Structures are given as structure tokens and as C-alpha cells.
Coordinates of C-alpha atoms and ligand atoms in Angstrom, one line a residue:
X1344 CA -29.5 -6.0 -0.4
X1345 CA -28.9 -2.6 0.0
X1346 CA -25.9 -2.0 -2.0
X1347 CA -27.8 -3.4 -5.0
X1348 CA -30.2 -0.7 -4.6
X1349 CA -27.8 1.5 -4.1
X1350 CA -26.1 1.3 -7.4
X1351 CA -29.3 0.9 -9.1
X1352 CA -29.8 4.8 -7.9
X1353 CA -28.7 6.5 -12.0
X1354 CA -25.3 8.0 -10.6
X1355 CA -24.0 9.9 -13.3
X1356 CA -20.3 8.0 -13.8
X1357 CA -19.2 4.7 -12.3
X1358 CA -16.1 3.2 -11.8
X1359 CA -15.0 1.7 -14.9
X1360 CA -15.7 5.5 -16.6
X1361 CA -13.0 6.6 -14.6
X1362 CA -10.1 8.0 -16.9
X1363 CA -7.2 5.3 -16.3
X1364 CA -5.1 4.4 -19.0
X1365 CA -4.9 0.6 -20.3
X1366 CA -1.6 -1.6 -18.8
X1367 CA 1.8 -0.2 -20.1
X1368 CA 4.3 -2.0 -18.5
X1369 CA 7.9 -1.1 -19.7
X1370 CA 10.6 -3.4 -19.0
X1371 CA 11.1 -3.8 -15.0
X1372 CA 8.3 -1.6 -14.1
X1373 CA 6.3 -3.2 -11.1
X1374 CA 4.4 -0.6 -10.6
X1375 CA 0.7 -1.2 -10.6
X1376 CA -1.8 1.2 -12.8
X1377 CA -4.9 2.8 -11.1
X1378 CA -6.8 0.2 -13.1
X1379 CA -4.7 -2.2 -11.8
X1380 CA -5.4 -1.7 -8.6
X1381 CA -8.8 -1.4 -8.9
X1382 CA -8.8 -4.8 -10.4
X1383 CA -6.9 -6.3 -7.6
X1384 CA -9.1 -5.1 -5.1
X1385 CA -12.0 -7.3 -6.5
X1386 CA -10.1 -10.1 -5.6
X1387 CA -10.3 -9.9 -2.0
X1388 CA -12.5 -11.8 0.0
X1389 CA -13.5 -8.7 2.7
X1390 CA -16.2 -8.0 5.6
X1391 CA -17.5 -4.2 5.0
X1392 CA -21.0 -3.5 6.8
X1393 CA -22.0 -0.1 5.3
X1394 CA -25.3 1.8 7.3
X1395 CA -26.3 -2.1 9.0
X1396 CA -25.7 -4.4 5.7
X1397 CA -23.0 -6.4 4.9
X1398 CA -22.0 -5.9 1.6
X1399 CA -20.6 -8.5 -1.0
X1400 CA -16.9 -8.7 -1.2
X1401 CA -16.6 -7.9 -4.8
X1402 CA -19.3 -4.9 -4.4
X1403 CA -17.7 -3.3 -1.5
X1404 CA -15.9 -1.0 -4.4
X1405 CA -18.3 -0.1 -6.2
X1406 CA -20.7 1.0 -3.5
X1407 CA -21.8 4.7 -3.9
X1408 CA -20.6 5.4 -0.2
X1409 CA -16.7 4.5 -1.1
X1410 CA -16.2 4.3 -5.2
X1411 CA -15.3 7.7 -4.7
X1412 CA -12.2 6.8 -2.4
X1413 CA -10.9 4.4 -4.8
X1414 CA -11.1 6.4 -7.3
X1415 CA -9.0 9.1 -5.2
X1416 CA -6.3 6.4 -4.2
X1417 CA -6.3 5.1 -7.5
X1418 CA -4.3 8.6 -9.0
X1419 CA -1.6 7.6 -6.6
X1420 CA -1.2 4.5 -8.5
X1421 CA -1.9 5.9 -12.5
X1422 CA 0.1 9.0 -11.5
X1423 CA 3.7 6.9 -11.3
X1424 CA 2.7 6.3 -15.2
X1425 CA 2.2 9.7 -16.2
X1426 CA 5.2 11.5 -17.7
X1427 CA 3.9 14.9 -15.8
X1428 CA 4.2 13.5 -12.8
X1429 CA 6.5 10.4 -12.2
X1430 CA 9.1 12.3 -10.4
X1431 CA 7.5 13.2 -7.9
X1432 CA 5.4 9.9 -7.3
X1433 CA 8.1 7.2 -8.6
X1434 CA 11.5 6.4 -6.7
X1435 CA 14.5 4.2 -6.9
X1436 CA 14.3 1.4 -4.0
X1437 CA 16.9 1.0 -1.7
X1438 CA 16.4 -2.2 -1.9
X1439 CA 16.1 -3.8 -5.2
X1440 CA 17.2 -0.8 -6.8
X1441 CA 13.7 -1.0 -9.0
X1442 CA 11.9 1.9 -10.0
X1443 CA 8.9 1.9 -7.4
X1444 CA 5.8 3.9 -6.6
X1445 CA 6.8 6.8 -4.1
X1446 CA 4.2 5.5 -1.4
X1447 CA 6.0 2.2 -0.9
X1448 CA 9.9 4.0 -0.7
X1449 CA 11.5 4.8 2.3
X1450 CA 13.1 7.8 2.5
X1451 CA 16.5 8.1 1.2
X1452 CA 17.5 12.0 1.5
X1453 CA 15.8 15.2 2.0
X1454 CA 14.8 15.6 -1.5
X1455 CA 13.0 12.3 -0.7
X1456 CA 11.5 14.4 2.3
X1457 CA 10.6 17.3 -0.2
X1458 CA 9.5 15.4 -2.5
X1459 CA 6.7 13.9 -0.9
X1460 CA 5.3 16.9 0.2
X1461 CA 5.5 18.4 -3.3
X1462 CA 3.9 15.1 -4.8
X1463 CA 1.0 15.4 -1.9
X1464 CA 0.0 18.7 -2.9
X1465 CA 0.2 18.0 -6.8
X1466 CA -2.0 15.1 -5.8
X1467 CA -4.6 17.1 -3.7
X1468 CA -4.9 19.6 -6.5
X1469 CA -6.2 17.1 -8.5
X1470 CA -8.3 15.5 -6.3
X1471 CA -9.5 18.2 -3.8
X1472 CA -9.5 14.9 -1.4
X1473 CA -7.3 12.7 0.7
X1474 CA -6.1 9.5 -1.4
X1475 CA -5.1 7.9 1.9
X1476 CA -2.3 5.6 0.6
X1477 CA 0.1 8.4 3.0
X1478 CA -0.9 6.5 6.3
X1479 CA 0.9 3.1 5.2
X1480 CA 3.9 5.2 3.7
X1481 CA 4.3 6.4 6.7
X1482 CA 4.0 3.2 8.7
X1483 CA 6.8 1.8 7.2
X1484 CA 9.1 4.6 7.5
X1485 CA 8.4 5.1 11.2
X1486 CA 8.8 1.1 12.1
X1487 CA 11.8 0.9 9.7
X1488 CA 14.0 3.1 11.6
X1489 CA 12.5 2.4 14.9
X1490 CA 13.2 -1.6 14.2
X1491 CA 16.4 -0.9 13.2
X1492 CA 17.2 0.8 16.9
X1493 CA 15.1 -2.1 19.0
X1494 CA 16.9 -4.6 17.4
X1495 CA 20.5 -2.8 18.1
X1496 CA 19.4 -2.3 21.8
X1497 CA 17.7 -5.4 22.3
X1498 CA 19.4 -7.7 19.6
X1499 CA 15.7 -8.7 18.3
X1500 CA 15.5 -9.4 15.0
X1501 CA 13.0 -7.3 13.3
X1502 CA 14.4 -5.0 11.2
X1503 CA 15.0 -7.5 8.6
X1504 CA 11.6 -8.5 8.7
X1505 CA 10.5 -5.3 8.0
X1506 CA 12.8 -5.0 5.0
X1507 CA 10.9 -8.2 4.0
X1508 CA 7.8 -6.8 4.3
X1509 CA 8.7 -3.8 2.6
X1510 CA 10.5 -5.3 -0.3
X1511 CA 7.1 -7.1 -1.2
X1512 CA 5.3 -4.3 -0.3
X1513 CA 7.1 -2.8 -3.9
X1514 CA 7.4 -5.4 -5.5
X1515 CA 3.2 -6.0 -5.7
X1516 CA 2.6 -2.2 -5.4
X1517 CA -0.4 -2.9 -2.5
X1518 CA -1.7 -0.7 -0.8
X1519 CA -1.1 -0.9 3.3
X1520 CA -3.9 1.1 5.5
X1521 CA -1.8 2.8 8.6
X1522 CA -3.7 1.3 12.0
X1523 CA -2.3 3.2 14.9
X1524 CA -5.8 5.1 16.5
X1525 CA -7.5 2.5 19.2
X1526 CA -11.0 3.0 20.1
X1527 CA -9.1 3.9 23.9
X1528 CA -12.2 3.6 25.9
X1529 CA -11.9 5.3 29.1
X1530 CA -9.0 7.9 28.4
X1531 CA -8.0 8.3 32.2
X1532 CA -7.0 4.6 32.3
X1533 CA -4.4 2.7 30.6
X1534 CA -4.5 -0.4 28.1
X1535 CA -4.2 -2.7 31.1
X1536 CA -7.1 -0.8 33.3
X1537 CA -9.9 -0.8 30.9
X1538 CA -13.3 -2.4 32.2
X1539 CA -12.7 -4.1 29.0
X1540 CA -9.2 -5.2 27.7
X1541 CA -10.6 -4.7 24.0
X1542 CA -10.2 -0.7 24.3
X1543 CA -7.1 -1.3 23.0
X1544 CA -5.2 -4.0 20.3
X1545 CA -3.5 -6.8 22.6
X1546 CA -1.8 -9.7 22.1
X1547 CA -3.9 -13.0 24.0
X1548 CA -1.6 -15.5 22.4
X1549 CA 1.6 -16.2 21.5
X1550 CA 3.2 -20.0 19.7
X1551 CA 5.6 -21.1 17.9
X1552 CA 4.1 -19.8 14.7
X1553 CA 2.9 -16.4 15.4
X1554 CA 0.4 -14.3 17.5
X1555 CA -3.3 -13.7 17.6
X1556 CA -4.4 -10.1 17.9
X1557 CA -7.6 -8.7 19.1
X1558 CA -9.1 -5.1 19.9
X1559 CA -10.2 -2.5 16.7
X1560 CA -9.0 0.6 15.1
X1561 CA -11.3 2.9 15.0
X1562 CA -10.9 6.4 12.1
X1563 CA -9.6 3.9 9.5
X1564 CA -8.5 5.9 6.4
X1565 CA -8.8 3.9 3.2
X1566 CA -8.7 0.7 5.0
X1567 CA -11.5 -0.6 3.1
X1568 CA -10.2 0.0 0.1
X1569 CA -6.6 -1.4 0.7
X1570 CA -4.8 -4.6 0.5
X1571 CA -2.6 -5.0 4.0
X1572 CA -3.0 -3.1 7.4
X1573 CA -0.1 -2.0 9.6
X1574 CA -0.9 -2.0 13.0
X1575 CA 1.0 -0.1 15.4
X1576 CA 0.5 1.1 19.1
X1577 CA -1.5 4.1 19.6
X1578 CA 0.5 5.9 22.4
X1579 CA 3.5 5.2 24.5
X1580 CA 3.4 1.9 26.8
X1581 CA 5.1 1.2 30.5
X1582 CA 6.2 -2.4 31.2
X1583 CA 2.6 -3.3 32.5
X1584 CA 1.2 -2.4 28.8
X1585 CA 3.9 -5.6 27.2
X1586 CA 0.5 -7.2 25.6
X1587 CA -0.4 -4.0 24.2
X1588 CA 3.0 -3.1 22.7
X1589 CA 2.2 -4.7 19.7
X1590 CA 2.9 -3.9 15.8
X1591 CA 1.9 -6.2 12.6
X1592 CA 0.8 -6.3 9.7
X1593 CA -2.7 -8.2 8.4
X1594 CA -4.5 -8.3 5.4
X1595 CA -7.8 -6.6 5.3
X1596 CA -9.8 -9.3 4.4
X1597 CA -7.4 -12.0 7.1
X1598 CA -10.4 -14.4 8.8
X1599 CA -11.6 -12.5 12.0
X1600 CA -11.4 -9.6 10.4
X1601 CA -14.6 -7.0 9.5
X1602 CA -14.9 -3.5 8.9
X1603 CA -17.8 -1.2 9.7
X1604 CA -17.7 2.1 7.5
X1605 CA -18.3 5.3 9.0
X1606 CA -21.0 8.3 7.9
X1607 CA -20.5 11.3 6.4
X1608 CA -22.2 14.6 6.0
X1609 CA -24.5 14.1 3.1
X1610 CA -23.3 10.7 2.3
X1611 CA -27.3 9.9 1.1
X1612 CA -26.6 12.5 -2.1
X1613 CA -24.2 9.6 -3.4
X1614 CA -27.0 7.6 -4.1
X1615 CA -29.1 10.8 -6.0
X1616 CA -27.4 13.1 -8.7
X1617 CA -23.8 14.5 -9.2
X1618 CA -24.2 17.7 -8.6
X1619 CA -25.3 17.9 -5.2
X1620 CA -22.4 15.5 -4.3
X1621 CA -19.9 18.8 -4.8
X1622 CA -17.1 16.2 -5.9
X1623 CA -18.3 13.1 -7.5
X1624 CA -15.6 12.0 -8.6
X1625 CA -13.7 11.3 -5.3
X1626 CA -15.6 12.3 -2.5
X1627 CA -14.3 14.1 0.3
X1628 CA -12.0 12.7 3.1
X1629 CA -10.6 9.1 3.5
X1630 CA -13.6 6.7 3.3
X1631 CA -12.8 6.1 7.1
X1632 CA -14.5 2.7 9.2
X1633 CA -13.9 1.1 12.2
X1634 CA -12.2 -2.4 12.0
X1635 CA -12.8 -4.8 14.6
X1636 CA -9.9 -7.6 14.9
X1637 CA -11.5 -10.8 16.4
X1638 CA -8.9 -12.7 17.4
X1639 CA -6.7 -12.5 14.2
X1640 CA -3.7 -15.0 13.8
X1641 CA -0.3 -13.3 12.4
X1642 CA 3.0 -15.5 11.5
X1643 CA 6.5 -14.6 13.3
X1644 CA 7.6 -13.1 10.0
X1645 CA 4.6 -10.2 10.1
X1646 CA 5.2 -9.2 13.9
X1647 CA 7.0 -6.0 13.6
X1648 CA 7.4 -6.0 17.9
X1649 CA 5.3 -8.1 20.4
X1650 CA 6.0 -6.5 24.0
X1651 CA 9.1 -4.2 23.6
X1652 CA 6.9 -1.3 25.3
X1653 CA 10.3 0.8 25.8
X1654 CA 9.9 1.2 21.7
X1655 CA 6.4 1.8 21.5
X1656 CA 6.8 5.8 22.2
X1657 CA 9.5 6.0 19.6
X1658 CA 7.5 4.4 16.9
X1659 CA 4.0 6.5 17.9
X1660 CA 5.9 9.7 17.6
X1661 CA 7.8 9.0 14.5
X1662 CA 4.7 7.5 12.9
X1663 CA 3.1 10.8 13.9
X1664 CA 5.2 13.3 13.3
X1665 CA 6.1 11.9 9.2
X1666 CA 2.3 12.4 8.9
X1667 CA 2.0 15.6 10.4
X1668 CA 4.7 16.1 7.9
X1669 CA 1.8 15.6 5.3
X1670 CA -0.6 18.1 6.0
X1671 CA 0.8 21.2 4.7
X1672 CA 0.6 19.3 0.8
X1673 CA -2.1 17.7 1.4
X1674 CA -4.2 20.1 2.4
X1675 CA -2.2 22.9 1.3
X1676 CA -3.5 21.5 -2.6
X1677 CA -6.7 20.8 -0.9
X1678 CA -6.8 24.6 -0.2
X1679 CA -5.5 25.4 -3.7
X1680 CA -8.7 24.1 -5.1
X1681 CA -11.0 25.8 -1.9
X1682 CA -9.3 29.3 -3.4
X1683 CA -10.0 28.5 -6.8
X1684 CA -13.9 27.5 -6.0
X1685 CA -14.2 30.7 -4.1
X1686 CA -12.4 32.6 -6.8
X1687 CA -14.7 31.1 -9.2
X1688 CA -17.9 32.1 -7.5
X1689 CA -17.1 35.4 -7.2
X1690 CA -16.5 36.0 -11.2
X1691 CA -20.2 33.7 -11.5
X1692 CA -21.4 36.7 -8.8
X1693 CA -20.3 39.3 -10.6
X1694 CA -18.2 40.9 -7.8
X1695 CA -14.9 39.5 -8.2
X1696 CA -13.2 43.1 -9.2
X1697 CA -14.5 44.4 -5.5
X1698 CA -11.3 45.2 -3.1
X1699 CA -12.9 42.7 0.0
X1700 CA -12.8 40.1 -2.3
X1701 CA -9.2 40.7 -3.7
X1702 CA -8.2 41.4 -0.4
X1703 CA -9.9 37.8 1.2
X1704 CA -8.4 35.8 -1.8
X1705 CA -5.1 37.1 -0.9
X1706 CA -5.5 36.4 2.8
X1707 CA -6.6 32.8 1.7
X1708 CA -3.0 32.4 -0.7
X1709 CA -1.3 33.8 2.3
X1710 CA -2.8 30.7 4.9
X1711 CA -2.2 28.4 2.7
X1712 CA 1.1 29.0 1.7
X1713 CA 1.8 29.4 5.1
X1714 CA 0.8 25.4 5.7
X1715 CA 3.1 24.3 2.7
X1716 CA 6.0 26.4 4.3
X1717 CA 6.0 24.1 7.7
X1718 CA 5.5 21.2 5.7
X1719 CA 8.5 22.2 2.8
X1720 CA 10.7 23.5 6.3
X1721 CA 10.4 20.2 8.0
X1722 CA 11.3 18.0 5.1
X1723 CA 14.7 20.5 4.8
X1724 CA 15.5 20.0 8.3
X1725 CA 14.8 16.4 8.2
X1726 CA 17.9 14.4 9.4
X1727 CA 19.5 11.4 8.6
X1728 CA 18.5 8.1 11.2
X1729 CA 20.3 5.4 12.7
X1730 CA 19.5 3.0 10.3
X1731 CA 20.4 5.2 6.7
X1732 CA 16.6 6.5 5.9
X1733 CA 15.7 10.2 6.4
X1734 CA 13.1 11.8 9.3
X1735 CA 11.4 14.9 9.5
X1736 CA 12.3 17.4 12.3
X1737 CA 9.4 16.5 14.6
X1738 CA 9.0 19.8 16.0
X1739 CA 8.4 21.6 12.6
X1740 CA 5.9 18.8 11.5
X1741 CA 4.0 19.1 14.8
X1742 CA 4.1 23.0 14.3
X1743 CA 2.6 22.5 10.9
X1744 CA -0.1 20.1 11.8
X1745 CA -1.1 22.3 14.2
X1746 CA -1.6 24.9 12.0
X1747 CA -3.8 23.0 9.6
X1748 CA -6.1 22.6 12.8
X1749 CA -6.8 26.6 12.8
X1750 CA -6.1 27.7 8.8
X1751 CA -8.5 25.4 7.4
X1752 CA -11.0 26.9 9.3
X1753 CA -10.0 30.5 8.4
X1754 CA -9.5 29.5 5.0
X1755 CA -12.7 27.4 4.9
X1756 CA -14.4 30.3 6.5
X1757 CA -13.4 32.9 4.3
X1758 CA -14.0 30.8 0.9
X1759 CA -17.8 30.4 2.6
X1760 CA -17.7 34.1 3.1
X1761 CA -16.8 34.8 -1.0
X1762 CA -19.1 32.0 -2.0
X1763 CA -22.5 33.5 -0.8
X1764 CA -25.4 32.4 1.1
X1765 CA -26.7 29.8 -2.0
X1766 CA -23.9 27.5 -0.9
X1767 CA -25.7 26.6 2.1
X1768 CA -29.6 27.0 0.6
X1769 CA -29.4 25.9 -2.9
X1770 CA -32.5 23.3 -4.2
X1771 CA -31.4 20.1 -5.9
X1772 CA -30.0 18.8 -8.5
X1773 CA -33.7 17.1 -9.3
X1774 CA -35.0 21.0 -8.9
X1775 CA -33.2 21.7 -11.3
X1776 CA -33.8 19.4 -13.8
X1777 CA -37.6 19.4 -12.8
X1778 CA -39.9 20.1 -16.2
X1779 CA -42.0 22.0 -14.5
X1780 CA -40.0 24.0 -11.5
X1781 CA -36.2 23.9 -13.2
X1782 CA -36.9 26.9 -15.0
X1783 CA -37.3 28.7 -12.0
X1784 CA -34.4 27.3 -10.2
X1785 CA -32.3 28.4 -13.5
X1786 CA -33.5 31.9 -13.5
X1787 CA -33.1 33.0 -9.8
X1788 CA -30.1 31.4 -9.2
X1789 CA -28.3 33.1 -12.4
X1790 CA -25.2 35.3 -11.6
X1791 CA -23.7 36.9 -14.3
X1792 CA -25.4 36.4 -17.6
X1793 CA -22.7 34.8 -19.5
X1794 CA -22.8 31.7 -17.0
X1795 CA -25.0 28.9 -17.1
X1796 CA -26.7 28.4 -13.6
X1797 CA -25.9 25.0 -13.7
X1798 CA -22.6 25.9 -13.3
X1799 CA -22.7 28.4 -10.1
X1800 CA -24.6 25.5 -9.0
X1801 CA -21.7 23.0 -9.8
X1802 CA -18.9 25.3 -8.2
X1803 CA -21.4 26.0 -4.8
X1804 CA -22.2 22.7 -4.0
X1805 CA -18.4 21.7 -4.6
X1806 CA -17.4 24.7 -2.1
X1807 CA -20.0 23.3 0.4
X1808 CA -18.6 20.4 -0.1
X1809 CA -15.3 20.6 0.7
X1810 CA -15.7 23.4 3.7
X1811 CA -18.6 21.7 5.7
X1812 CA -19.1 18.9 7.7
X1813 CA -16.6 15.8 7.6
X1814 CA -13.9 17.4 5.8
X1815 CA -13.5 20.3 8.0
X1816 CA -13.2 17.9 11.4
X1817 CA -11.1 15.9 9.7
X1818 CA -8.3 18.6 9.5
X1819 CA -9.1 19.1 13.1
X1820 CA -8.3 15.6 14.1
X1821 CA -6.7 13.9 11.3
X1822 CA -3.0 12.9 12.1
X1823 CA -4.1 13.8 15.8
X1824 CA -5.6 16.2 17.8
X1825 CA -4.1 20.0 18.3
X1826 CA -3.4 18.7 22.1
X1827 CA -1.5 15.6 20.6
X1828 CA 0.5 18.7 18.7
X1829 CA 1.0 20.8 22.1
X1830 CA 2.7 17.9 24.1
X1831 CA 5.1 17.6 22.0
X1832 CA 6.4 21.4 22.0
X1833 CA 7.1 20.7 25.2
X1834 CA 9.0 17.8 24.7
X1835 CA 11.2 19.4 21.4
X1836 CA 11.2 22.7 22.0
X1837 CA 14.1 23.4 24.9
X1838 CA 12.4 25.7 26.6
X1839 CA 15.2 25.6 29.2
X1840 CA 17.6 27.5 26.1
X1841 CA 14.6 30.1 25.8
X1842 CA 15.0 31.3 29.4
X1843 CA 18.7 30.6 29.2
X1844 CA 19.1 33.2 26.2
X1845 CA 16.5 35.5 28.0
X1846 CA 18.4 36.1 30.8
X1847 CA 21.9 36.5 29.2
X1848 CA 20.6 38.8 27.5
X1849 CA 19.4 40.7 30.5
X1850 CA 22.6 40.2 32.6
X1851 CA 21.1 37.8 35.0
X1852 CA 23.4 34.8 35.7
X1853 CA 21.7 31.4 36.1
X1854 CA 22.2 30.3 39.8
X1855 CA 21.2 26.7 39.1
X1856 CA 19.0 24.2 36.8
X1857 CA 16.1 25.1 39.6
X1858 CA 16.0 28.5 38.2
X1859 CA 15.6 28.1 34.3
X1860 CA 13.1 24.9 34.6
Ligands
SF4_708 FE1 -2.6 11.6 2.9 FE2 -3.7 13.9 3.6 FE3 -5.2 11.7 3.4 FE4 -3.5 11.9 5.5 S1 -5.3 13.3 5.1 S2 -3.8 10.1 4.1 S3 -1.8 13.0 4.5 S4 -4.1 12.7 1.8
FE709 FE1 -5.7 12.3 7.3

């Protein structure tokens, strides 16, 4: 098989070299280490294919292509249990009143709101990649409040099934992959007027102990690597879509359920040396795949709604708009390290003490912090819902994603710039290390003379890395497209009060709604 080979290939760490500290459970503590969680992975029984093989169940996390993924979700499990950090990624639940990992708490306050940001970017900065446990955090927020509100206008009864779910969600620290994205086939048509009904996840059958599902999710961030899935509707549904209205949750490795891992740009170096990998150590993005649901059966107590299509908007845009929240910490610390890497390779150039370079290193601070600002601004604004937890003012989030879609890319861009040329046209690692070429590769690509070329070579390939390819299109897209962003101004924004202050202001009396629409 071609995983075997795969981890055959001489990498230079693996799994169990990764710094997690042994079990240290204190008293009530539930909270699962990163080891932990590796461990429990192990003991699922899953379908990944990865490039045409199906790998075995207990090697899908150790294969080159997605160790690095675990390893980056597993800091948002050891984290809770380091001293440094355990404010920001530990919480009280609302529940049980336990001490819980921040990823499975619903928010309580603002400060809950602030935090998360704050803990997202502390996260990034040691990563320099997603850790993709957000997406399920975010699941549960958005269908806690939203099933609070169906079942007051509908008297349905799911809010207390979702406190179920979420109470064992902390109490087993797992790890829940957020499926909202369907594949969505032929985007002019809806759910119901796809060629084929698939396009999107449907209900086909309904008895008296639960539903069977059927469709895919496609962009699946850390799905492979988690315990549960949440799947929610991907947009908002009209009383023809009722089969399509449709939110549960499933574990990843349920019978009818497989997984097909996507490609990245310059995936094949995982299987060669470290170096040319940029960041070994976690890899970039979420370890996203496509998971195909083959007629999956979920009981009555895991069906978070099943037809209420007047709810499905509600959920899709809170779901949204608490991970648009996101992006300003997580890429904002994602950033933090892109400054640092370009920072670094100008003091390796010797040209760090120019003025451009200052100057673009500012410019870079200045983007960046201007991302963590929306994201800090909509957490402050955040308001209290319905049902006691806290959401984000949507507007701000969608502001903020939206301006991760064009600041990466200026950021990304400008880092590039800084780096040099040899980001792009280095030789290998094996060039490097060759007896009878490496000597060469060492002495033309030297900077300054006090720096070992292995290390310009370390800090280029990480800034190519993390500015190319996947990771740049997945700020583009991630947590939706800049259009999905741009909708929703319109719907937030009260453009009506714009034109209303306007023309006050100019002495022009409204004559009517007609006039200021
Ligand atoms: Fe979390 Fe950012 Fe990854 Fe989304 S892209 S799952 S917000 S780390
Ligand atoms: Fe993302």
C-alpha cells in the first residue's frame, strides 16, 4: 500500500516525537491532552482514500499527507494544560459547571467573544497553521441559539438535544468537524432542481428511530482527523428545500461514511526531507477532503432539525458570521509569523537596516493589525441571544473576513517581496546535503556570513510555504467567498439610515420610503 511506502520515506520527526506532555489529570479535569487525543483517534474505525488508496484506519494519522494536521489540532488540546495559556483555551461550562477546553464552550459573555480571538491568534503564532477544531466550536454556538428560537416558534424540541450533545461533547473533549459547504452542483438551481438530488445533503428517510442522510461535504477542514461531524445546511432553504433543511451530527467513521483527502501545493515534499516542507511540523492549512455520506442512519436524539427550512438561513448566517469572527486571530498570528519570516530573511540578506524594508515591515504590522481589530471589534459588539449565549455583531465579522480576502495577499505579497527571488528557485534539501554538489549549494546561497545557509534555506522555504499555493486560496475562500461577505452588507448595513443622514444633513426632506430605498 501506498501509505506504507509513504512512511517508509526517512521524514525527519514522526508523530510520537511530537512535544506533548504525559497525562496530568488534576481532580475534575476532563480535558483531554494532545497525546490524548492523538491516541483516541487510533481508535476509530474510518474510510480515508488519500491520492487513489484507501488507507488503514489506524494509519490514516500517521500518513505523511495529514500527521501534520494532527499535530496542529493537537496544541488545541495540550494548550488547556499549559499554565501560559489555560485562560485563554480553558472555560467554565454552563452546563456542568466543569472546567472545559474553550473549543467545546458556548459563549457566555463578550470576554468569552474576546477571548477566542485572542486564544486563536496565540494559537496561530505557534503553529503558523489552521488547527481546525474552530469549525465545530462554531457549529455548536450557531445551532445552540438558533434551536433555542425554532423550538420557541415551533414548540420542537431540539434545543435540549443540543445541550445533550454539547454536554458530551465536554465531557469526552472530541473533536467535532463543522460540515456546512455542499458540493452545490449547478449553482443557478436549487437543492430540489439538481440533475442529481446528491448536489446537496438530503434527508431520503425518516422512522421512528431516526433519519438516513445522503449527499457529501466537500472543503472538509480537519474532518479526517476528528471524532464527530456537524452537519448543517449550506445556504438558506424555501419550503420546497424541507428534505434539504437538515442538521446532525455523525461520527466520522459512522458505516456509509468515507472521506477522500484533498491535494495540496507540494504535498509530494512530505514524503522527502523537512526542509523543503517549510513547516514540518504542522503543515499548512486544514488537511481539508471531501466526505461522501452514503445513506448514513442518525437516531432522533442527533437530528439538530429535519425540514424547518424557515431556520435554515438563521443557522447558515450565524454559523458563518462566528467564523468569520475567527479570521482576524487566526490569521492575524498566522501573519505574525509571515512578518517574522520576512523580517528574518532580510537580517540573513544583509539588508534589513535599508528604509524599503523598514518601511514594508511596517506596512505588513499595519495589515495585520488591522485584521485583529475587526475581529477584537466584533467580539466587543457581540450581543447577548435569545437563549443566554453571546453572538458576534455579524456585520463587523463579515467586514473582517472580507478583509482577510485582500490583506493576506498584500501581506503575503509584500513578505515575498522582502524574502528575495531564492524563495521561489532554491535546489533541495537532497542538494544540499549532496557530497558532491552541497558544497556549492552552501556557498552561493550564503547571505551574511555569520549565518549558516542552511538556515536562509529553512526560513525561505518556510515563507514559500506559507504565502503560496493552498494557503493563500484558502484565506480567499475559507469561511466563504468575498461575495458571500458582500451580500450580507447589504442585508446589515441600513443603507436606508445612510441616505437618511445624507440628506438631513443637506436640508432635503424625505418625501417617502420610494425616495431613500
Ligand atoms: Fe480555525 Fe482559522 Fe482554521 Fe478556520 S482557518 S478552522 S478559524 S484556524
Ligand atoms: Fe478556515
Amino acid at each position: 500500500m501506498e501509505c506504507a511506502a509513504i512512511l517508509d520515506c526517512g521524514i525527519g520527526f514522526a508523530l510520537n516525537e511530537f512535544h506533548l506532555q504525559e497525562l496530568t489529570f488534576k481532580g475534575e479535569m476532563i480535558m483531554k491532552t494532545g497525546k490524548e487525543y492523538i491516541e483516541s483517534l487510533r481508535k476509530r474505525n474510518i474510510k480515508v482514500y488519500v491520492k487513489g488508496q484507501l488507507l488503514k484506519s489506524e494509519e490514516v494519522i500517521d500518513h505523511p499527507f495529514i500527521r501534520g494536521h494532527v499535530n496542529s489540532a493537537a496544541m488545541t488540546f495540550e494548550l488547556a494544560h499549559d499554565p501560559t495559556t489555560e485562560d485563554l483555551v480553558t472555560a467554565t461550562s454552563h452546563l456542568t459547571g466543569k472546567k472545559i477546553n474553550r473549543f467545546t464552550h458556548i459563549h457566555q459573555s463578550k470576554e468569552d467573544l474576546i477571548k477566542k480571538v485572542k486564544m486563536l491568534r496565540m494559537i496561530s503564532q505557534k503553529t503558523g497553521t489552521c488547527y481546525q477544531r474552530c469549525v465545530g466550536f462554531d457549529a455548536i454556538n450557531a445551532l445552540y441559539s438558533t434551536t433555542f428560537e425554532m423550538d420557541l416558534k415551533l414548540g420542537t424540541n431540539y434545543h435540549e438535544r443540543m445541550k445533550s450533545y454539547i454536554q458530551y461533547m465536554q465531557d469526552n473533549d472530541i473533536m467535532v468537524a463543522g460540515a456546512m459547504t455542499d458540493p452545490k452542483g449547478d449553482r443557478s438551481l436549487r437543492p430540489g432542481q439538481q440533475a442529481d438530488p446528491d448536489m446537496f445533503v438530503h434527508v431520503v428517510e425518516k422512522n421512528d428511530q431516526g433519519i438516513v442522510v445522503r449527499g457529501a461535504k466537500a472543503h472538509m477542514t480537519g474532518m479526517v482527523n476528528s471524532h464527530e461531524m456537524l452537519i448543517m445546511p449550506t445556504m438558506g432553504m424555501i419550503a420546497e428545500d424541507k428534505d434539504y433543511a437538515v442538521s446532525c451530527a455523525i461520527p466520522v467513521d459512522a458505516p456509509g461514511v468515507l472521506h477522500i483527502f484533498g491535494r495540496q501545493t507540494n504535498d509530494d515534499r512530505k514524503c522527502e526531507g523537512e526542509i523543503d516542507q517549510g513547516n514540518a511540523q504542522f503543515g499548512i492549512v486544514g488537511g481539508e477532503c471531501l466526505t461522501v455520506l452514503e445513506n448514513v442512519f442518525v437516531p432522533w436524539e442527533k437530528v439538530f432539525m429535519c425540514g424547518e427550512t424557515d431556520f435554515a438561513g438563521m443557522l447558515v448566517e450565524r454559523f458563518a458570521s462566528y467564523h468569520r469572527q475567527n479570521y482576524g486571530g487566526c490569521k492575524g498570528g498566522v501573519s505574525d509569523i509571515v512578518i517574522g519570516a520576512a523580517a528574518v530573511m532580510a537580517d540573513y540578506s544583509g539588508y534589513a537596516k535599508a528604509a524599503h524594508i523598514k518601511d514594508k515591515i511596517n506596512e505588513m504590522i499595519h495589515l495585520a493589525e488591522t485584521l485583529y481589530a475587526c475581529s477584537i471589534a466584533c467580539s466587543a459588539e457581540g450581543k447577548q441571544t435569545a437563549s443566554g449565549s453571546y453572538f458576534v455583531d455579524p456585520l463587523l465579522a463579515n467586514v473582517g473576513k472580507h478583509n482577510v480576502t485582500r490583506l493576506i495577499y498584500d501581506i503575503d505579497r509584500i513578505a515575498q517581496d522582502i524574502g528575495g527571488g531564492l524563495t521561489a528557485t532554491l535546489p533541495s534539501e537532497s542538494d544540499l546535503k549532496n557530497p558532491e554538489i552541497g558544497m556549492y549549494v552552501e556557498k552561493y546561497f550564503k547571505g551574511v556570513a555569520s549565518v549558516p545557509t542552511e538556515d536562509r534555506m529553512r526560513m525561505a522555504r518556510l515563507l514559500e510555504n506559507m504565502t503560496g499555493g493552498t494557503a493563500l486560496i484558502e484565506s480567499m475562500h475559507g469561511a466563504g467567498s468575498p461575495q458571500a461577505q458582500k451580500v450580507m452588507y447589504s442585508k446589515l448595513s441600513n443603507l436606508d439610515h445612510k441616505k437618511r443622514c445624507a440628506m438631513n444633513l443637506a436640508g432635503i426632506k424625505p418625501k417617502g420610503d420610494e425616495n431613500t430605498k
